[in-house]
mmCIF file with all atom_site columns, C-alpha atoms in Angstrom:
data_model
loop_
_atom_site.group_PDB
_atom_site.id
_atom_site.type_symbol
_atom_site.label_atom_id
_atom_site.label_alt_id
_atom_site.label_comp_id
_atom_site.label_asym_id
_atom_site.label_entity_id
_atom_site.label_seq_id
_atom_site.pdbx_PDB_ins_code
_atom_site.Cartn_x
_atom_site.Cartn_y
_atom_site.Cartn_z
_atom_site.occupancy
_atom_site.B_iso_or_equiv
_atom_site.pdbx_formal_charge
_atom_site.auth_seq_id
_atom_site.auth_comp_id
_atom_site.auth_asym_id
_atom_site.auth_atom_id
_atom_site.pdbx_PDB_model_num
ATOM 1   C CA . MET A 1 1   ? 185.038 171.324 -80.765 1.00 43.00 ? 1   MET A CA 1
ATOM 2   C CA . ASP A 1 2   ? 181.724 173.217 -81.393 1.00 44.00 ? 2   ASP A CA 1
ATOM 3   C CA . SER A 1 3   ? 180.305 174.858 -77.885 1.00 45.00 ? 3   SER A CA 1
ATOM 4   C CA . VAL A 1 4   ? 177.303 175.987 -78.491 1.00 42.00 ? 4   VAL A CA 1
ATOM 5   C CA . PRO A 1 5   ? 175.432 177.671 -75.361 1.00 45.00 ? 5   PRO A CA 1
ATOM 6   C CA . VAL A 1 6   ? 172.206 176.729 -75.451 1.00 42.00 ? 6   VAL A CA 1
ATOM 7   C CA . ASP A 1 7   ? 170.549 178.588 -72.495 1.00 44.00 ? 7   ASP A CA 1
ATOM 8   C CA . GLU A 1 8   ? 171.774 181.072 -70.092 1.00 45.00 ? 8   GLU A CA 1
ATOM 9   C CA . GLY A 1 9   ? 170.002 182.374 -67.203 1.00 44.00 ? 9   GLY A CA 1
ATOM 10  C CA . GLU A 1 10  ? 166.747 181.222 -65.590 1.00 43.00 ? 10  GLU A CA 1
ATOM 11  C CA . THR A 1 11  ? 164.518 183.402 -63.501 1.00 47.00 ? 11  THR A CA 1
ATOM 12  C CA . VAL A 1 12  ? 161.622 180.620 -62.401 1.00 48.00 ? 12  VAL A CA 1
ATOM 13  C CA . PRO A 1 13  ? 161.398 180.089 -59.194 1.00 49.00 ? 13  PRO A CA 1
ATOM 14  C CA . GLY A 1 14  ? 163.230 176.703 -58.091 1.00 57.00 ? 14  GLY A CA 1
ATOM 15  C CA . ALA A 1 15  ? 165.388 177.020 -61.015 1.00 59.00 ? 15  ALA A CA 1
ATOM 16  C CA . PRO A 1 16  ? 169.595 177.452 -61.173 1.00 63.00 ? 16  PRO A CA 1
ATOM 17  C CA . ARG A 1 17  ? 170.456 180.817 -60.491 1.00 82.00 ? 17  ARG A CA 1
ATOM 18  C CA . LEU A 1 18  ? 172.896 180.418 -63.055 1.00 87.00 ? 18  LEU A CA 1
ATOM 19  C CA . ARG A 1 19  ? 172.685 178.304 -65.817 1.00 91.00 ? 19  ARG A CA 1
ATOM 20  C CA . ALA A 1 20  ? 174.688 177.582 -69.402 1.00 92.00 ? 20  ALA A CA 1
ATOM 21  C CA . SER A 1 21  ? 174.596 174.499 -71.690 1.00 91.00 ? 21  SER A CA 1
ATOM 22  C CA . TYR A 1 22  ? 176.911 173.751 -74.293 1.00 89.00 ? 22  TYR A CA 1
ATOM 23  C CA . ALA A 1 23  ? 176.594 170.991 -76.808 1.00 88.00 ? 23  ALA A CA 1
ATOM 24  C CA . LEU A 1 24  ? 179.817 169.375 -77.234 1.00 84.00 ? 24  LEU A CA 1
ATOM 25  C CA . ASN A 1 25  ? 179.667 168.011 -80.886 1.00 72.00 ? 25  ASN A CA 1
ATOM 26  C CA . ALA A 1 26  ? 182.721 167.914 -82.630 1.00 60.00 ? 26  ALA A CA 1
ATOM 27  C CA . GLU A 1 27  ? 186.485 166.054 -82.432 1.00 63.00 ? 27  GLU A CA 1
ATOM 28  C CA . GLY A 1 28  ? 189.964 167.371 -80.862 1.00 59.00 ? 28  GLY A CA 1
ATOM 29  C CA . ALA A 1 29  ? 190.017 169.169 -77.925 1.00 73.00 ? 29  ALA A CA 1
ATOM 30  C CA . TRP A 1 30  ? 186.977 169.031 -76.506 1.00 81.00 ? 30  TRP A CA 1
ATOM 31  C CA . ILE A 1 31  ? 188.123 168.139 -73.023 1.00 87.00 ? 31  ILE A CA 1
ATOM 32  C CA . ALA A 1 32  ? 190.405 170.914 -73.110 1.00 88.00 ? 32  ALA A CA 1
ATOM 33  C CA . GLN A 1 33  ? 187.569 172.839 -74.669 1.00 90.00 ? 33  GLN A CA 1
ATOM 34  C CA . ALA A 1 34  ? 185.172 172.143 -71.892 1.00 93.00 ? 34  ALA A CA 1
ATOM 35  C CA . ARG A 1 35  ? 187.284 172.705 -68.773 1.00 94.00 ? 35  ARG A CA 1
ATOM 36  C CA . HIS A 1 36  ? 187.527 176.447 -70.085 1.00 94.00 ? 36  HIS A CA 1
ATOM 37  C CA . LEU A 1 37  ? 183.613 176.739 -70.838 1.00 94.00 ? 37  LEU A CA 1
ATOM 38  C CA . ALA A 1 38  ? 183.691 175.448 -66.884 1.00 96.00 ? 38  ALA A CA 1
ATOM 39  C CA . ALA A 1 39  ? 186.365 178.118 -65.826 1.00 97.00 ? 39  ALA A CA 1
ATOM 40  C CA . GLU A 1 40  ? 184.487 180.872 -67.806 1.00 96.00 ? 40  GLU A CA 1
ATOM 41  C CA . PHE A 1 41  ? 180.996 179.698 -66.362 1.00 96.00 ? 41  PHE A CA 1
ATOM 42  C CA . LEU A 1 42  ? 182.597 180.096 -62.530 1.00 96.00 ? 42  LEU A CA 1
ATOM 43  C CA . ASP A 1 43  ? 183.987 183.735 -63.303 1.00 95.00 ? 43  ASP A CA 1
ATOM 44  C CA . ARG A 1 44  ? 180.973 184.585 -64.753 1.00 93.00 ? 44  ARG A CA 1
ATOM 45  C CA . ALA A 1 45  ? 179.596 183.901 -61.120 1.00 93.00 ? 45  ALA A CA 1
ATOM 46  C CA . ARG A 1 46  ? 182.081 185.366 -59.613 1.00 92.00 ? 46  ARG A CA 1
ATOM 47  C CA . THR A 1 47  ? 182.337 188.756 -61.331 1.00 91.00 ? 47  THR A CA 1
ATOM 48  C CA . GLN A 1 48  ? 178.790 189.313 -62.875 1.00 88.00 ? 48  GLN A CA 1
ATOM 49  C CA . ASP A 1 49  ? 176.803 188.011 -59.915 1.00 85.00 ? 49  ASP A CA 1
ATOM 50  C CA . GLY A 1 50  ? 179.134 188.415 -57.024 1.00 88.00 ? 50  GLY A CA 1
ATOM 51  C CA . LEU A 1 51  ? 179.295 184.815 -55.553 1.00 89.00 ? 51  LEU A CA 1
ATOM 52  C CA . PRO A 1 52  ? 182.163 183.841 -53.562 1.00 90.00 ? 52  PRO A CA 1
ATOM 53  C CA . VAL A 1 53  ? 183.936 181.304 -55.796 1.00 93.00 ? 53  VAL A CA 1
ATOM 54  C CA . PRO A 1 54  ? 187.232 179.690 -54.527 1.00 95.00 ? 54  PRO A CA 1
ATOM 55  C CA . GLU A 1 55  ? 189.817 178.848 -57.090 1.00 96.00 ? 55  GLU A CA 1
ATOM 56  C CA . ARG A 1 56  ? 189.950 175.737 -55.360 1.00 96.00 ? 56  ARG A CA 1
ATOM 57  C CA . VAL A 1 57  ? 186.107 175.136 -56.384 1.00 97.00 ? 57  VAL A CA 1
ATOM 58  C CA . VAL A 1 58  ? 187.142 176.009 -60.138 1.00 97.00 ? 58  VAL A CA 1
ATOM 59  C CA . GLU A 1 59  ? 190.332 173.058 -60.300 1.00 97.00 ? 59  GLU A CA 1
ATOM 60  C CA . ILE A 1 60  ? 187.730 170.915 -58.777 1.00 97.00 ? 60  ILE A CA 1
ATOM 61  C CA . THR A 1 61  ? 184.903 171.741 -61.010 1.00 97.00 ? 61  THR A CA 1
ATOM 62  C CA . GLN A 1 62  ? 187.454 171.579 -64.259 1.00 97.00 ? 62  GLN A CA 1
ATOM 63  C CA . LEU A 1 63  ? 188.563 168.071 -62.811 1.00 96.00 ? 63  LEU A CA 1
ATOM 64  C CA . VAL A 1 64  ? 185.065 166.715 -62.788 1.00 97.00 ? 64  VAL A CA 1
ATOM 65  C CA . VAL A 1 65  ? 183.963 168.422 -66.114 1.00 96.00 ? 65  VAL A CA 1
ATOM 66  C CA . SER A 1 66  ? 187.084 166.531 -67.756 1.00 94.00 ? 66  SER A CA 1
ATOM 67  C CA . GLU A 1 67  ? 186.629 163.214 -66.054 1.00 93.00 ? 67  GLU A CA 1
ATOM 68  C CA . LEU A 1 68  ? 182.575 163.204 -67.063 1.00 95.00 ? 68  LEU A CA 1
ATOM 69  C CA . VAL A 1 69  ? 183.061 164.393 -70.512 1.00 93.00 ? 69  VAL A CA 1
ATOM 70  C CA . THR A 1 70  ? 185.830 162.131 -71.279 1.00 89.00 ? 70  THR A CA 1
ATOM 71  C CA . ASN A 1 71  ? 183.988 158.816 -70.428 1.00 89.00 ? 71  ASN A CA 1
ATOM 72  C CA . ALA A 1 72  ? 180.826 160.185 -72.015 1.00 90.00 ? 72  ALA A CA 1
ATOM 73  C CA . ARG A 1 73  ? 182.964 160.842 -75.216 1.00 87.00 ? 73  ARG A CA 1
ATOM 74  C CA . LYS A 1 74  ? 184.863 157.102 -74.880 1.00 85.00 ? 74  LYS A CA 1
ATOM 75  C CA . TYR A 1 75  ? 181.967 155.473 -74.108 1.00 85.00 ? 75  TYR A CA 1
ATOM 76  C CA . ALA A 1 76  ? 178.691 156.784 -75.514 1.00 85.00 ? 76  ALA A CA 1
ATOM 77  C CA . PRO A 1 77  ? 177.563 157.698 -79.005 1.00 79.00 ? 77  PRO A CA 1
ATOM 78  C CA . GLY A 1 78  ? 176.603 161.093 -80.423 1.00 79.00 ? 78  GLY A CA 1
ATOM 79  C CA . PRO A 1 79  ? 176.751 164.271 -79.027 1.00 84.00 ? 79  PRO A CA 1
ATOM 80  C CA . VAL A 1 80  ? 177.609 164.591 -75.360 1.00 91.00 ? 80  VAL A CA 1
ATOM 81  C CA . GLU A 1 81  ? 175.799 168.106 -73.406 1.00 94.00 ? 81  GLU A CA 1
ATOM 82  C CA . LEU A 1 82  ? 177.409 169.709 -70.596 1.00 95.00 ? 82  LEU A CA 1
ATOM 83  C CA . ASP A 1 83  ? 175.083 171.652 -68.098 1.00 96.00 ? 83  ASP A CA 1
ATOM 84  C CA . LEU A 1 84  ? 176.648 174.165 -65.243 1.00 97.00 ? 84  LEU A CA 1
ATOM 85  C CA . ARG A 1 85  ? 174.266 175.354 -63.034 1.00 95.00 ? 85  ARG A CA 1
ATOM 86  C CA . VAL A 1 86  ? 174.727 177.476 -59.447 1.00 94.00 ? 86  VAL A CA 1
ATOM 87  C CA . PHE A 1 87  ? 171.842 176.148 -57.113 1.00 87.00 ? 87  PHE A CA 1
ATOM 88  C CA . GLY A 1 88  ? 171.994 178.019 -53.967 1.00 85.00 ? 88  GLY A CA 1
ATOM 89  C CA . ASP A 1 89  ? 175.597 176.988 -52.358 1.00 89.00 ? 89  ASP A CA 1
ATOM 90  C CA . ALA A 1 90  ? 176.473 174.916 -54.751 1.00 94.00 ? 90  ALA A CA 1
ATOM 91  C CA . VAL A 1 91  ? 177.511 174.156 -58.516 1.00 96.00 ? 91  VAL A CA 1
ATOM 92  C CA . GLU A 1 92  ? 176.199 171.477 -60.448 1.00 96.00 ? 92  GLU A CA 1
ATOM 93  C CA . VAL A 1 93  ? 178.003 169.480 -63.209 1.00 97.00 ? 93  VAL A CA 1
ATOM 94  C CA . VAL A 1 94  ? 175.935 167.747 -65.575 1.00 97.00 ? 94  VAL A CA 1
ATOM 95  C CA . VAL A 1 95  ? 176.939 165.767 -68.626 1.00 96.00 ? 95  VAL A CA 1
ATOM 96  C CA . HIS A 1 96  ? 174.203 164.044 -71.010 1.00 95.00 ? 96  HIS A CA 1
ATOM 97  C CA . ASP A 1 97  ? 174.753 161.499 -73.574 1.00 93.00 ? 97  ASP A CA 1
ATOM 98  C CA . GLY A 1 98  ? 173.258 158.757 -75.377 1.00 92.00 ? 98  GLY A CA 1
ATOM 99  C CA . ASN A 1 99  ? 174.506 155.851 -73.294 1.00 91.00 ? 99  ASN A CA 1
ATOM 100 C CA . PRO A 1 100 ? 171.876 154.598 -71.324 1.00 91.00 ? 100 PRO A CA 1
ATOM 101 C CA . GLU A 1 101 ? 174.105 152.173 -69.429 1.00 89.00 ? 101 GLU A CA 1
ATOM 102 C CA . VAL A 1 102 ? 174.771 153.042 -65.805 1.00 87.00 ? 102 VAL A CA 1
ATOM 103 C CA . PRO A 1 103 ? 178.326 153.505 -64.894 1.00 84.00 ? 103 PRO A CA 1
ATOM 104 C CA . ARG A 1 104 ? 179.233 151.794 -61.854 1.00 79.00 ? 104 ARG A CA 1
ATOM 105 C CA . PRO A 1 105 ? 182.773 152.560 -59.423 1.00 73.00 ? 105 PRO A CA 1
ATOM 106 C CA . ARG A 1 106 ? 185.216 149.655 -60.122 1.00 71.00 ? 106 ARG A CA 1
ATOM 107 C CA . ASP A 1 107 ? 186.813 147.897 -57.303 1.00 71.00 ? 107 ASP A CA 1
ATOM 108 C CA . ALA A 1 108 ? 190.136 149.403 -55.922 1.00 68.00 ? 108 ALA A CA 1
ATOM 109 C CA . ASP A 1 109 ? 193.147 148.438 -57.417 1.00 69.00 ? 109 ASP A CA 1
ATOM 110 C CA . PRO A 1 110 ? 196.625 149.673 -57.154 1.00 75.00 ? 110 PRO A CA 1
ATOM 111 C CA . GLY A 1 111 ? 197.959 147.875 -60.162 1.00 77.00 ? 111 GLY A CA 1
ATOM 112 C CA . ARG A 1 112 ? 194.808 149.550 -63.013 1.00 66.00 ? 112 ARG A CA 1
ATOM 113 C CA . VAL A 1 113 ? 196.235 152.030 -64.728 1.00 65.00 ? 113 VAL A CA 1
ATOM 114 C CA . GLY A 1 114 ? 192.882 154.268 -65.935 1.00 65.00 ? 114 GLY A CA 1
ATOM 115 C CA . GLN A 1 115 ? 189.398 154.113 -65.565 1.00 64.00 ? 115 GLN A CA 1
ATOM 116 C CA . HIS A 1 116 ? 189.377 155.689 -62.216 1.00 69.00 ? 116 HIS A CA 1
ATOM 117 C CA . GLY A 1 117 ? 187.359 158.897 -63.542 1.00 80.00 ? 117 GLY A CA 1
ATOM 118 C CA . LEU A 1 118 ? 184.078 157.836 -61.504 1.00 87.00 ? 118 LEU A CA 1
ATOM 119 C CA . GLU A 1 119 ? 186.484 157.077 -58.049 1.00 86.00 ? 119 GLU A CA 1
ATOM 120 C CA . ILE A 1 120 ? 187.804 160.495 -58.577 1.00 88.00 ? 120 ILE A CA 1
ATOM 121 C CA . VAL A 1 121 ? 184.383 162.650 -59.289 1.00 93.00 ? 121 VAL A CA 1
ATOM 122 C CA . MET A 1 122 ? 182.893 160.724 -56.278 1.00 92.00 ? 122 MET A CA 1
ATOM 123 C CA . ALA A 1 123 ? 185.833 161.631 -54.211 1.00 91.00 ? 123 ALA A CA 1
ATOM 124 C CA . VAL A 1 124 ? 185.780 165.494 -54.451 1.00 94.00 ? 124 VAL A CA 1
ATOM 125 C CA . ALA A 1 125 ? 181.977 165.746 -55.243 1.00 96.00 ? 125 ALA A CA 1
ATOM 126 C CA . GLU A 1 126 ? 179.071 166.439 -52.582 1.00 96.00 ? 126 GLU A CA 1
ATOM 127 C CA . ALA A 1 127 ? 176.572 164.173 -54.342 1.00 96.00 ? 127 ALA A CA 1
ATOM 128 C CA . LEU A 1 128 ? 176.649 162.220 -57.921 1.00 95.00 ? 128 LEU A CA 1
ATOM 129 C CA . ASP A 1 129 ? 173.223 161.443 -59.435 1.00 95.00 ? 129 ASP A CA 1
ATOM 130 C CA . VAL A 1 130 ? 172.815 159.390 -62.612 1.00 94.00 ? 130 VAL A CA 1
ATOM 131 C CA . ARG A 1 131 ? 169.738 158.988 -64.251 1.00 94.00 ? 131 ARG A CA 1
ATOM 132 C CA . GLN A 1 132 ? 168.603 157.458 -67.255 1.00 92.00 ? 132 GLN A CA 1
ATOM 133 C CA . GLU A 1 133 ? 166.705 158.981 -69.832 1.00 90.00 ? 133 GLU A CA 1
ATOM 134 C CA . ALA A 1 134 ? 164.610 158.286 -73.147 1.00 87.00 ? 134 ALA A CA 1
ATOM 135 C CA . GLU A 1 135 ? 168.065 158.877 -75.166 1.00 89.00 ? 135 GLU A CA 1
ATOM 136 C CA . GLY A 1 136 ? 170.852 157.927 -72.589 1.00 93.00 ? 136 GLY A CA 1
ATOM 137 C CA . LYS A 1 137 ? 171.594 159.223 -69.013 1.00 95.00 ? 137 LYS A CA 1
ATOM 138 C CA . SER A 1 138 ? 172.674 162.323 -67.517 1.00 95.00 ? 138 SER A CA 1
ATOM 139 C CA . ILE A 1 139 ? 175.190 162.470 -64.559 1.00 96.00 ? 139 ILE A CA 1
ATOM 140 C CA . THR A 1 140 ? 175.014 165.228 -62.016 1.00 97.00 ? 140 THR A CA 1
ATOM 141 C CA . ALA A 1 141 ? 178.222 166.042 -59.770 1.00 97.00 ? 141 ALA A CA 1
ATOM 142 C CA . ARG A 1 142 ? 177.318 168.749 -57.388 1.00 97.00 ? 142 ARG A CA 1
ATOM 143 C CA . ILE A 1 143 ? 179.971 170.610 -55.604 1.00 97.00 ? 143 ILE A CA 1
ATOM 144 C CA . ALA A 1 144 ? 180.061 173.001 -52.552 1.00 95.00 ? 144 ALA A CA 1
ATOM 145 C CA . LEU A 1 145 ? 181.080 176.688 -53.514 1.00 93.00 ? 145 LEU A CA 1
ATOM 146 C CA . SER A 1 146 ? 182.635 176.580 -50.272 1.00 87.00 ? 146 SER A CA 1
ATOM 147 C CA . ALA A 1 147 ? 184.936 173.305 -51.112 1.00 63.00 ? 147 ALA A CA 1
#
């Protein structure tokens, strides 16, 4: 998987305190790589910027990244972009993909195997926002740094 840092750190008022963007273009271990990028990003937030990032937040963020990137690669054409941002007291995971269809949570079904990703993200995230864009959509999950 090619992960390409697109942008890091902004100083514009109202912009994220920390930001990193990655283009996830190649086949292979992209889910594991995306999880690693998320952990690395939060480690930098902890060590370089002194943000208190509990290990539980790192684990939740990796879970959210894994679910959203998996869904994007499974259901959307073309490349996927992963943005990680720290705004105030939360980390935001944003996944951009080429499918404009808005995902919908499914009804509870204890017999269903798989297809629980969106429900998992909704259960662990503080907020979830889906926006249709000119060429696809973006899904933003907000995770409290104090989770």
